[in-house]
Amino acid sequence: MVGLKSDFIIIDPDDQLSIVKRILKEEVKETNFYTDKPKAIINFINKCKDEGKRSTDIMINHENRFKQLIYSKYETYIQQENKLDFAELILLTKELLEKEIDLQVHYSKKFRFILIDEFQDTSTLQMDWLKLMIDRDHQNKTVQNCFMAVGDDDQSIYAFRGAQCVNNIDEYLKALYLSRENPEHIIKLEQNYRSTNVVLEAANSVIDHNQSRLGKNLWTDIKNGEQIGLYQATDTSDEAEHVVELIKNFIKLHPNIPLSQIAILYRTNAQSREFEQALMNSGIKYRIYGGIKFYQRSEIKSALAYLRLIQNENDNDAFRRIINFPARAIGKATLEKIEAGAKQNQCSLFTYIQTDSNFSKQKKIYDFIQLIINCKKTIEETNPPMELYEQALYIFEQSGLMNSYKNKEEVERLQNISELCNAMKQFSHLYHTNDLTQYLSVIALDTTNTQDGKLDTSDEIERIQMMTVHGAKGLEFHYVFIAGLVQDLFPSNFFGNCDIEEERRLMYVAITRAKRYLHMSYSEIRSNYGQQERCKRSQFISEIPPKLVHVHNENDEIYQPPKKRMNVVQTIKLPSQIGFLTGKNLLNVAQWNKKK
């Protein structure tokens, strides 16, 4: 009835990627405005389908016209190939049931008992599809079949994947003639068997600030829980060192509790670097759960490859990684010719494209040669000398690396590039050098470790767990650290777009991961592309009753004073510009606070 043959194939995300790449390969020959990555286009297609939209339903503008074009060709392709992706299964069914009323009535009567699990994560499309399963008596406002939705609206944290928790709850109640106020319609499961009373009281206090919720109050029989630890760090290095010091003390006091029962949670993956470094320095094993170690991330490898090639023109691996990244229309066939020529002339790839006129006169390759040469010359000749992080930032901007991520709004990759610049500035201060060669030599020790950190128990080695709060959903740990609790980071404000209730639900999830002990921390100063900025602590900390919190200060035995004082950089916002006051002789943090 929907034009499919009975032997249709359901494709997975990898198949989707292959199809979109194939379409792009053909389409780029015909157009000159291709800027989107295949994965970004797939996300666009899936988002449209989650909203119940076909390519013809999309309002076309300058930003999405190419994605809409690929979506249209993608629809044609999978239809011709007799294939369906996951979202298409639901969208086709919804469209069919809306069109064929007799069929809709047949299935709504066929399924008498329907259970929806994880209801808080349902999309608009899934809700529309679900409503078609209702066997409804409109005249008497009754439903003949039985529904039950199970979920926790306080843990709805996937709006970026299309989840529409608040809207869908209202739609569900309305469609089934149910009432929020009727205890027979809404059953609350409020006893918690995981956490202490202190953890739950903190979680309840935070989430109670959200307006769009059904409302519940968790309680437990586990009384007399420890107070929640709170630490105000000087900077992010101090924050990481303090957390690791607490972990070391915990390990000594509780040798029988596995390391895997200790977790460090953060809002973004870029925050892992400081904690990775502090744990490595202390010899404590760790694992990045559901993610990749900092120096193994794709954007970091690409950024370092630019630095490596500029520092050493004979680095063929670096050359291969960046010759066509960002895209310069230098394909696989061209690279193979360069490889063959370099091998025949017994020289590096970069040297060969400079000396062989067949390549050096091609504009796309000539521009790449000049990029590397000019960046190296600028770094060597600039007076006064550029700081190490300034060298890197200059290279990343000149190469187009930064713009490629900005144009696609790849926030996490930009955050990781920023964190790399911060790490380079720390290296300069620690070793009193701005020598790129020295930095790359030291960092090679980190980049040679290929363990991606994904959770596995094959080595049977106990490790500290590190993950984003999103990655922690559904997990629980004896000892939990929530790091980086500063405004605009947690709650986040990426591109000035902050859904405060979604962020608060994320904080609620973070708090309720802890079984016995919870610790929160934030820093007064954070770095952004090497520039230091003063921070305000997260509003979520203030939403927790003070009686539940124990502040770590100079009078505590566990307090570890920072080994260094960072220079303060004050951000001055003027009507027409933003400037930075810098200087090695500015007030240190202690003096700043005293003056303040």
Short mmCIF file of N, CA and C in Angstrom, two decimals, residues 309 315-325 328-344 347-353 356 358-359 362 364-365 368:
data_model
loop_
_atom_site.label_atom_id
_atom_site.label_comp_id
_atom_site.label_asym_id
_atom_site.label_seq_id
_atom_site.Cartn_x
_atom_site.Cartn_y
_atom_site.Cartn_z
N LEU A 309 53.27 19.57 10.63
CA LEU A 309 53.80 19.81 9.28
C LEU A 309 54.54 21.14 9.20
N ASP A 315 57.10 15.45 7.67
CA ASP A 315 56.11 14.63 8.36
C ASP A 315 55.01 14.22 7.37
N ASN A 316 55.18 13.07 6.74
CA ASN A 316 54.25 12.62 5.71
C ASN A 316 52.86 12.27 6.27
N ASP A 317 52.82 11.73 7.49
CA ASP A 317 51.52 11.39 8.08
C ASP A 317 50.69 12.64 8.30
N ALA A 318 51.33 13.70 8.78
CA ALA A 318 50.62 14.96 8.98
C ALA A 318 50.14 15.51 7.64
N PHE A 319 50.98 15.42 6.62
CA PHE A 319 50.63 15.89 5.28
C PHE A 319 49.38 15.18 4.77
N ARG A 320 49.37 13.85 4.89
CA ARG A 320 48.23 13.06 4.39
C ARG A 320 46.94 13.47 5.09
N ARG A 321 47.02 13.78 6.38
CA ARG A 321 45.81 14.08 7.14
C ARG A 321 45.19 15.42 6.75
N ILE A 322 46.01 16.41 6.40
CA ILE A 322 45.48 17.76 6.22
C ILE A 322 45.53 18.28 4.79
N ILE A 323 46.12 17.54 3.85
CA ILE A 323 46.21 18.05 2.48
C ILE A 323 44.84 18.39 1.92
N ASN A 324 43.81 17.65 2.35
CA ASN A 324 42.45 17.94 1.88
C ASN A 324 41.48 18.18 3.03
N PHE A 325 42.03 18.74 4.13
CA PHE A 325 41.16 19.07 5.26
C PHE A 325 41.56 20.41 5.87
N ARG A 328 39.77 20.79 -0.06
CA ARG A 328 40.40 21.64 -1.07
C ARG A 328 40.26 21.02 -2.46
N ALA A 329 39.37 20.03 -2.60
CA ALA A 329 39.19 19.32 -3.87
C ALA A 329 40.47 18.63 -4.31
N ILE A 330 41.23 18.14 -3.36
CA ILE A 330 42.42 17.33 -3.65
C ILE A 330 42.08 15.90 -3.29
N GLY A 331 41.75 15.12 -4.28
CA GLY A 331 41.19 13.79 -4.04
C GLY A 331 42.22 12.70 -3.87
N LYS A 332 41.71 11.48 -3.75
CA LYS A 332 42.52 10.30 -3.52
C LYS A 332 43.48 10.04 -4.68
N ALA A 333 43.00 10.23 -5.92
CA ALA A 333 43.83 9.98 -7.10
C ALA A 333 45.03 10.92 -7.13
N THR A 334 44.79 12.20 -6.79
CA THR A 334 45.90 13.18 -6.76
C THR A 334 46.92 12.80 -5.70
N LEU A 335 46.43 12.40 -4.52
CA LEU A 335 47.34 12.02 -3.44
C LEU A 335 48.18 10.80 -3.84
N GLU A 336 47.57 9.85 -4.54
CA GLU A 336 48.32 8.66 -4.98
C GLU A 336 49.44 9.04 -5.94
N LYS A 337 49.18 10.01 -6.82
CA LYS A 337 50.23 10.49 -7.75
C LYS A 337 51.36 11.17 -6.98
N ILE A 338 50.98 11.95 -5.95
CA ILE A 338 52.00 12.61 -5.13
C ILE A 338 52.84 11.58 -4.39
N GLU A 339 52.18 10.56 -3.85
CA GLU A 339 52.88 9.48 -3.14
C GLU A 339 53.89 8.80 -4.07
N ALA A 340 53.45 8.48 -5.28
CA ALA A 340 54.32 7.78 -6.24
C ALA A 340 55.53 8.65 -6.62
N GLY A 341 55.27 9.94 -6.88
CA GLY A 341 56.35 10.84 -7.26
C GLY A 341 57.36 11.04 -6.14
N ALA A 342 56.86 11.19 -4.91
CA ALA A 342 57.75 11.38 -3.76
C ALA A 342 58.61 10.14 -3.54
N LYS A 343 58.01 8.97 -3.71
CA LYS A 343 58.76 7.73 -3.53
C LYS A 343 59.85 7.60 -4.58
N GLN A 344 59.52 7.95 -5.82
CA GLN A 344 60.50 7.85 -6.91
C GLN A 344 61.65 8.84 -6.70
N CYS A 347 61.92 11.70 -1.55
CA CYS A 347 61.77 12.93 -0.75
C CYS A 347 60.41 12.90 -0.07
N SER A 348 60.17 13.86 0.79
CA SER A 348 58.89 13.93 1.50
C SER A 348 57.79 14.39 0.54
N LEU A 349 56.54 14.17 0.92
CA LEU A 349 55.41 14.55 0.09
C LEU A 349 55.35 16.07 -0.11
N PHE A 350 55.58 16.80 0.98
CA PHE A 350 55.51 18.26 0.89
C PHE A 350 56.64 18.81 0.01
N THR A 351 57.82 18.24 0.14
CA THR A 351 58.95 18.67 -0.70
C THR A 351 58.64 18.40 -2.17
N TYR A 352 58.05 17.25 -2.45
CA TYR A 352 57.77 16.87 -3.84
C TYR A 352 56.80 17.82 -4.51
N ILE A 353 55.71 18.20 -3.82
CA ILE A 353 54.73 19.09 -4.48
C ILE A 353 55.30 20.49 -4.69
N ASP A 356 57.87 19.70 -8.04
CA ASP A 356 57.31 19.19 -9.28
C ASP A 356 56.31 20.21 -9.84
N ASN A 358 54.19 20.08 -12.16
CA ASN A 358 52.85 19.56 -12.45
C ASN A 358 51.89 19.79 -11.28
N PHE A 359 52.46 19.83 -10.09
CA PHE A 359 51.63 20.05 -8.90
C PHE A 359 51.72 21.49 -8.39
N GLN A 362 49.38 24.00 -9.86
CA GLN A 362 47.94 23.85 -9.64
C GLN A 362 47.52 24.76 -8.49
N LYS A 364 45.08 24.94 -6.31
CA LYS A 364 44.67 24.37 -5.02
C LYS A 364 45.88 23.86 -4.24
N ILE A 365 46.86 23.29 -4.95
CA ILE A 365 48.06 22.80 -4.27
C ILE A 365 49.02 23.95 -3.98
N PHE A 368 47.98 25.61 -0.85
CA PHE A 368 48.33 24.83 0.34
C PHE A 368 49.81 25.00 0.68
#
